[in-house]
mmCIF file of C-alpha atoms in Angstrom:
data_model
loop_
_atom_site.group_PDB
_atom_site.id
_atom_site.type_symbol
_atom_site.label_atom_id
_atom_site.label_comp_id
_atom_site.label_asym_id
_atom_site.label_seq_id
_atom_site.Cartn_x
_atom_site.Cartn_y
_atom_site.Cartn_z
ATOM 1 C CA UNK A 1 -29.582 1.044 -11.769
ATOM 2 C CA UNK A 2 -30.537 -2.582 -11.976
ATOM 3 C CA UNK A 3 -33.610 -4.518 -13.004
ATOM 4 C CA UNK A 4 -34.769 -7.257 -10.658
ATOM 5 C CA UNK A 5 -37.418 -9.597 -12.037
ATOM 6 C CA UNK A 6 -39.770 -11.917 -10.207
ATOM 7 C CA UNK A 7 -40.737 -15.197 -11.826
ATOM 8 C CA UNK A 8 -43.733 -17.433 -11.100
ATOM 9 C CA UNK A 9 -45.735 -14.887 -9.099
ATOM 10 C CA UNK A 10 -49.139 -15.694 -10.630
ATOM 11 C CA UNK A 11 -50.663 -19.145 -10.160
ATOM 12 C CA UNK A 12 -52.341 -19.366 -13.580
ATOM 13 C CA UNK A 13 -49.092 -18.442 -15.334
ATOM 14 C CA UNK A 14 -47.263 -21.162 -13.404
ATOM 15 C CA UNK A 15 -49.899 -23.623 -14.581
ATOM 16 C CA UNK A 16 -49.789 -22.572 -18.240
ATOM 17 C CA UNK A 17 -46.012 -23.121 -18.391
ATOM 18 C CA UNK A 18 -46.311 -26.359 -16.399
ATOM 19 C CA UNK A 19 -43.903 -25.142 -13.730
ATOM 20 C CA UNK A 20 -43.897 -25.999 -10.048
ATOM 21 C CA UNK A 21 -45.250 -23.457 -7.581
ATOM 22 C CA UNK A 22 -42.188 -22.103 -5.733
ATOM 23 C CA UNK A 23 -41.865 -21.956 -1.962
ATOM 24 C CA UNK A 24 -40.355 -18.466 -2.197
ATOM 25 C CA UNK A 25 -40.054 -15.805 -4.912
ATOM 26 C CA UNK A 26 -37.979 -16.717 -7.968
ATOM 27 C CA UNK A 27 -35.569 -13.887 -8.813
ATOM 28 C CA UNK A 28 -33.412 -13.076 -11.819
ATOM 29 C CA UNK A 29 -31.855 -9.876 -13.105
ATOM 30 C CA UNK A 30 -31.474 -7.867 -16.279
ATOM 31 C CA UNK A 31 -28.766 -5.240 -16.886
ATOM 32 C CA UNK A 32 -29.678 -1.646 -17.677
ATOM 33 C CA UNK A 33 -28.648 -2.347 -21.283
ATOM 34 C CA UNK A 34 -31.701 -4.597 -21.572
ATOM 35 C CA UNK A 35 -34.046 -1.581 -21.590
ATOM 36 C CA UNK A 36 -35.620 -0.864 -24.973
ATOM 37 C CA UNK A 37 -35.100 2.851 -25.723
ATOM 38 C CA UNK A 38 -38.325 4.832 -25.814
ATOM 39 C CA UNK A 39 -40.040 4.902 -29.246
ATOM 40 C CA UNK A 40 -37.638 2.332 -30.683
ATOM 41 C CA UNK A 41 -39.002 -0.824 -32.332
ATOM 42 C CA UNK A 42 -38.126 -4.169 -30.795
ATOM 43 C CA UNK A 43 -35.785 -6.079 -33.086
ATOM 44 C CA UNK A 44 -35.833 -9.798 -32.339
ATOM 45 C CA UNK A 45 -32.313 -11.279 -32.270
ATOM 46 C CA UNK A 46 -31.363 -14.337 -34.298
ATOM 47 C CA UNK A 47 -30.008 -16.558 -31.509
ATOM 48 C CA UNK A 48 -33.454 -18.031 -30.764
ATOM 49 C CA UNK A 49 -36.573 -18.935 -32.730
ATOM 50 C CA UNK A 50 -39.396 -18.255 -30.261
ATOM 51 C CA UNK A 51 -39.732 -15.016 -28.308
ATOM 52 C CA UNK A 52 -42.568 -14.511 -25.829
ATOM 53 C CA UNK A 53 -44.166 -11.402 -24.313
ATOM 54 C CA UNK A 54 -44.763 -11.223 -20.549
ATOM 55 C CA UNK A 55 -46.491 -8.028 -19.375
ATOM 56 C CA UNK A 56 -45.605 -6.987 -15.823
ATOM 57 C CA UNK A 57 -46.303 -4.207 -13.369
ATOM 58 C CA UNK A 58 -43.066 -2.366 -12.504
ATOM 59 C CA UNK A 59 -42.146 -0.705 -9.214
ATOM 60 C CA UNK A 60 -39.492 2.037 -9.201
ATOM 61 C CA UNK A 61 -37.411 2.207 -6.017
ATOM 62 C CA UNK A 62 -37.021 5.719 -4.580
ATOM 63 C CA UNK A 63 -34.264 5.334 -1.974
ATOM 64 C CA UNK A 64 -31.458 3.159 -0.661
ATOM 65 C CA UNK A 65 -32.472 0.172 1.405
ATOM 66 C CA UNK A 66 -31.531 -3.311 2.553
ATOM 67 C CA UNK A 67 -33.129 -5.785 4.966
ATOM 68 C CA UNK A 68 -36.374 -3.829 4.656
ATOM 69 C CA UNK A 69 -39.168 -5.058 6.920
ATOM 70 C CA UNK A 70 -42.454 -5.715 5.067
ATOM 71 C CA UNK A 71 -44.292 -3.093 7.121
ATOM 72 C CA UNK A 72 -41.857 -0.410 5.925
ATOM 73 C CA UNK A 73 -41.571 -1.502 2.292
ATOM 74 C CA UNK A 74 -44.260 0.943 1.115
ATOM 75 C CA UNK A 75 -41.845 3.795 1.888
ATOM 76 C CA UNK A 76 -39.410 2.628 -0.794
ATOM 77 C CA UNK A 77 -41.486 3.313 -3.900
ATOM 78 C CA UNK A 78 -43.715 6.157 -5.097
ATOM 79 C CA UNK A 79 -44.262 5.223 -8.746
ATOM 80 C CA UNK A 80 -45.650 2.331 -10.748
ATOM 81 C CA UNK A 81 -45.033 1.556 -14.411
ATOM 82 C CA UNK A 82 -45.605 -1.245 -16.887
ATOM 83 C CA UNK A 83 -43.311 -3.309 -19.034
ATOM 84 C CA UNK A 84 -42.701 -6.487 -20.977
ATOM 85 C CA UNK A 85 -40.195 -9.110 -19.941
ATOM 86 C CA UNK A 86 -39.231 -10.355 -23.413
ATOM 87 C CA UNK A 87 -38.181 -13.992 -23.187
ATOM 88 C CA UNK A 88 -36.373 -16.255 -25.637
ATOM 89 C CA UNK A 89 -38.587 -19.195 -24.681
ATOM 90 C CA UNK A 90 -36.872 -21.934 -26.672
ATOM 91 C CA UNK A 91 -33.465 -20.892 -25.372
ATOM 92 C CA UNK A 92 -34.819 -20.704 -21.828
ATOM 93 C CA UNK A 93 -36.176 -24.246 -22.139
ATOM 94 C CA UNK A 94 -32.765 -25.498 -23.235
ATOM 95 C CA UNK A 95 -31.048 -23.765 -20.314
ATOM 96 C CA UNK A 96 -33.595 -25.005 -17.773
ATOM 97 C CA UNK A 97 -33.211 -28.584 -19.056
ATOM 98 C CA UNK A 98 -29.490 -28.380 -18.322
ATOM 99 C CA UNK A 99 -29.968 -26.702 -14.929
ATOM 100 C CA UNK A 100 -28.249 -23.546 -16.188
ATOM 101 C CA UNK A 101 -29.061 -19.879 -15.432
ATOM 102 C CA UNK A 102 -31.670 -18.088 -17.553
ATOM 103 C CA UNK A 103 -29.804 -14.850 -18.281
ATOM 104 C CA UNK A 104 -29.111 -15.539 -21.957
ATOM 105 C CA UNK A 105 -32.848 -16.015 -22.487
ATOM 106 C CA UNK A 106 -33.971 -13.139 -20.268
ATOM 107 C CA UNK A 107 -31.317 -10.416 -20.065
ATOM 108 C CA UNK A 108 -30.324 -9.845 -23.680
ATOM 109 C CA UNK A 109 -30.240 -6.453 -25.413
ATOM 110 C CA UNK A 110 -33.665 -4.719 -25.431
ATOM 111 C CA UNK A 111 -35.359 -7.556 -23.536
ATOM 112 C CA UNK A 112 -36.951 -5.132 -21.060
ATOM 113 C CA UNK A 113 -39.745 -2.922 -22.363
ATOM 114 C CA UNK A 114 -40.335 -0.153 -19.804
ATOM 115 C CA UNK A 115 -43.139 2.392 -20.026
ATOM 116 C CA UNK A 116 -41.813 5.916 -20.727
ATOM 117 C CA UNK A 117 -43.959 7.276 -17.895
ATOM 118 C CA UNK A 118 -44.640 6.036 -14.383
ATOM 119 C CA UNK A 119 -47.802 6.765 -12.417
ATOM 120 C CA UNK A 120 -47.829 8.080 -8.833
ATOM 121 C CA UNK A 121 -48.665 5.393 -6.312
ATOM 122 C CA UNK A 122 -51.088 7.879 -4.801
ATOM 123 C CA UNK A 123 -53.266 7.516 -7.929
ATOM 124 C CA UNK A 124 -54.327 4.080 -6.717
ATOM 125 C CA UNK A 125 -56.520 3.675 -3.620
ATOM 126 C CA UNK A 126 -55.429 0.047 -3.263
ATOM 127 C CA UNK A 127 -52.024 -1.062 -4.524
ATOM 128 C CA UNK A 128 -53.150 -4.663 -4.270
ATOM 129 C CA UNK A 129 -56.063 -4.162 -6.604
ATOM 130 C CA UNK A 130 -54.523 -2.707 -9.770
ATOM 131 C CA UNK A 131 -55.658 -4.022 -13.132
ATOM 132 C CA UNK A 132 -53.212 -4.144 -16.053
ATOM 133 C CA UNK A 133 -53.372 -5.633 -19.531
ATOM 134 C CA UNK A 134 -51.586 -6.199 -22.824
ATOM 135 C CA UNK A 135 -53.021 -6.005 -26.333
ATOM 136 C CA UNK A 136 -51.442 -7.754 -29.311
ATOM 137 C CA UNK A 137 -52.534 -6.191 -32.600
ATOM 138 C CA UNK A 138 -55.556 -4.734 -30.840
ATOM 139 C CA UNK A 139 -56.640 -8.000 -29.176
ATOM 140 C CA UNK A 140 -56.270 -8.462 -25.426
ATOM 141 C CA UNK A 141 -53.882 -11.316 -24.675
ATOM 142 C CA UNK A 142 -53.048 -10.716 -21.000
ATOM 143 C CA UNK A 143 -55.261 -9.349 -18.258
ATOM 144 C CA UNK A 144 -53.840 -9.228 -14.736
ATOM 145 C CA UNK A 145 -54.559 -7.822 -11.312
ATOM 146 C CA UNK A 146 -52.124 -7.328 -8.452
ATOM 147 C CA UNK A 147 -54.665 -9.019 -6.173
ATOM 148 C CA UNK A 148 -53.654 -12.314 -7.822
ATOM 149 C CA UNK A 149 -49.968 -12.046 -6.896
ATOM 150 C CA UNK A 150 -48.638 -14.923 -4.804
ATOM 151 C CA UNK A 151 -46.272 -12.449 -3.143
ATOM 152 C CA UNK A 152 -47.514 -8.871 -2.846
ATOM 153 C CA UNK A 153 -45.417 -5.833 -3.764
ATOM 154 C CA UNK A 154 -44.313 -5.014 -0.213
ATOM 155 C CA UNK A 155 -43.432 -8.652 0.436
ATOM 156 C CA UNK A 156 -41.309 -8.694 -2.729
ATOM 157 C CA UNK A 157 -39.431 -5.535 -1.782
ATOM 158 C CA UNK A 158 -38.677 -6.950 1.655
ATOM 159 C CA UNK A 159 -37.568 -10.304 0.259
ATOM 160 C CA UNK A 160 -35.418 -8.824 -2.501
ATOM 161 C CA UNK A 161 -33.706 -6.401 -0.105
ATOM 162 C CA UNK A 162 -32.526 -9.360 1.961
ATOM 163 C CA UNK A 163 -30.227 -10.382 -0.896
ATOM 164 C CA UNK A 164 -29.647 -7.212 -2.938
ATOM 165 C CA UNK A 165 -29.243 -3.656 -1.729
ATOM 166 C CA UNK A 166 -31.930 -1.576 -3.421
ATOM 167 C CA UNK A 167 -30.941 1.801 -4.818
ATOM 168 C CA UNK A 168 -32.871 4.785 -6.115
ATOM 169 C CA UNK A 169 -33.970 4.127 -9.695
ATOM 170 C CA UNK A 170 -33.879 0.333 -9.468
ATOM 171 C CA UNK A 171 -36.807 -1.362 -11.198
ATOM 172 C CA UNK A 172 -38.679 -4.427 -9.967
ATOM 173 C CA UNK A 173 -40.672 -6.433 -12.523
ATOM 174 C CA UNK A 174 -43.273 -8.071 -10.285
ATOM 175 C CA UNK A 175 -44.302 -11.072 -12.393
ATOM 176 C CA UNK A 176 -46.630 -11.836 -15.277
ATOM 177 C CA UNK A 177 -50.191 -13.202 -15.312
ATOM 178 C CA UNK A 178 -51.404 -15.962 -17.619
ATOM 179 C CA UNK A 179 -51.671 -15.428 -21.363
ATOM 180 C CA UNK A 180 -48.029 -15.196 -22.419
ATOM 181 C CA UNK A 181 -47.429 -15.990 -26.065
ATOM 182 C CA UNK A 182 -45.320 -15.643 -29.172
ATOM 183 C CA UNK A 183 -44.056 -12.397 -30.655
ATOM 184 C CA UNK A 184 -43.890 -12.179 -34.430
ATOM 185 C CA UNK A 185 -42.458 -9.650 -36.865
ATOM 186 C CA UNK A 186 -44.800 -6.644 -37.353
ATOM 187 C CA UNK A 187 -46.795 -7.357 -34.185
ATOM 188 C CA UNK A 188 -47.852 -4.271 -32.235
ATOM 189 C CA UNK A 189 -48.138 -4.444 -28.449
ATOM 190 C CA UNK A 190 -49.981 -1.918 -26.297
ATOM 191 C CA UNK A 191 -49.863 -1.977 -22.507
ATOM 192 C CA UNK A 192 -52.384 -0.520 -20.080
ATOM 193 C CA UNK A 193 -52.633 0.131 -16.352
ATOM 194 C CA UNK A 194 -56.347 0.304 -15.692
ATOM 195 C CA UNK A 195 -57.541 2.274 -18.766
ATOM 196 C CA UNK A 196 -54.379 4.350 -19.263
ATOM 197 C CA UNK A 197 -52.109 3.468 -22.171
ATOM 198 C CA UNK A 198 -48.560 3.059 -20.866
ATOM 199 C CA UNK A 199 -46.613 1.970 -23.949
ATOM 200 C CA UNK A 200 -46.961 0.970 -27.579
ATOM 201 C CA UNK A 201 -44.217 -0.925 -29.397
ATOM 202 C CA UNK A 202 -43.736 -2.571 -32.790
ATOM 203 C CA UNK A 203 -41.781 -5.795 -33.341
ATOM 204 C CA UNK A 204 -39.299 -5.836 -36.213
#
């Protein structure tokens, strides 16, 4: 499986990082080795000084597809999860300044927190009105809603499938809302979809 991530999909997040609003979705990828094993702490590597959390709704692909029309995209996923795109922000800034790819700052070992359980899509009456949030040491730091996405889930699936064949088990990180910030040793992060706890991790 592969992990496809969408950058700059929430206007307020674009503003807080002082980025330009893109004309089309920004895509990057993480390998399967980036997934943090369930119940393991997140150990921050020593190749950067500033690591940021970015909570994101995750879509799990359920069948093979390419060149998927937007009106058929809803057939390609049944489950929704939650995760954190862990980012080495200082390293990313260095790479962006040189016009280089982001992978070293985004795709490193354990940089993808993925909830151990996924929720049936049928649990949600409106996919484009799902609330999700992240708590840092018990305090809410990110609060998002899929209604604020610049590109909706079905649009993303269609767009991504134009470039990459989607396979069963692939994960799509759909972008992060505003509120990203620094991770420190001994921080505890708890993620929620609506009022359901999806994951809890400790930083080491």
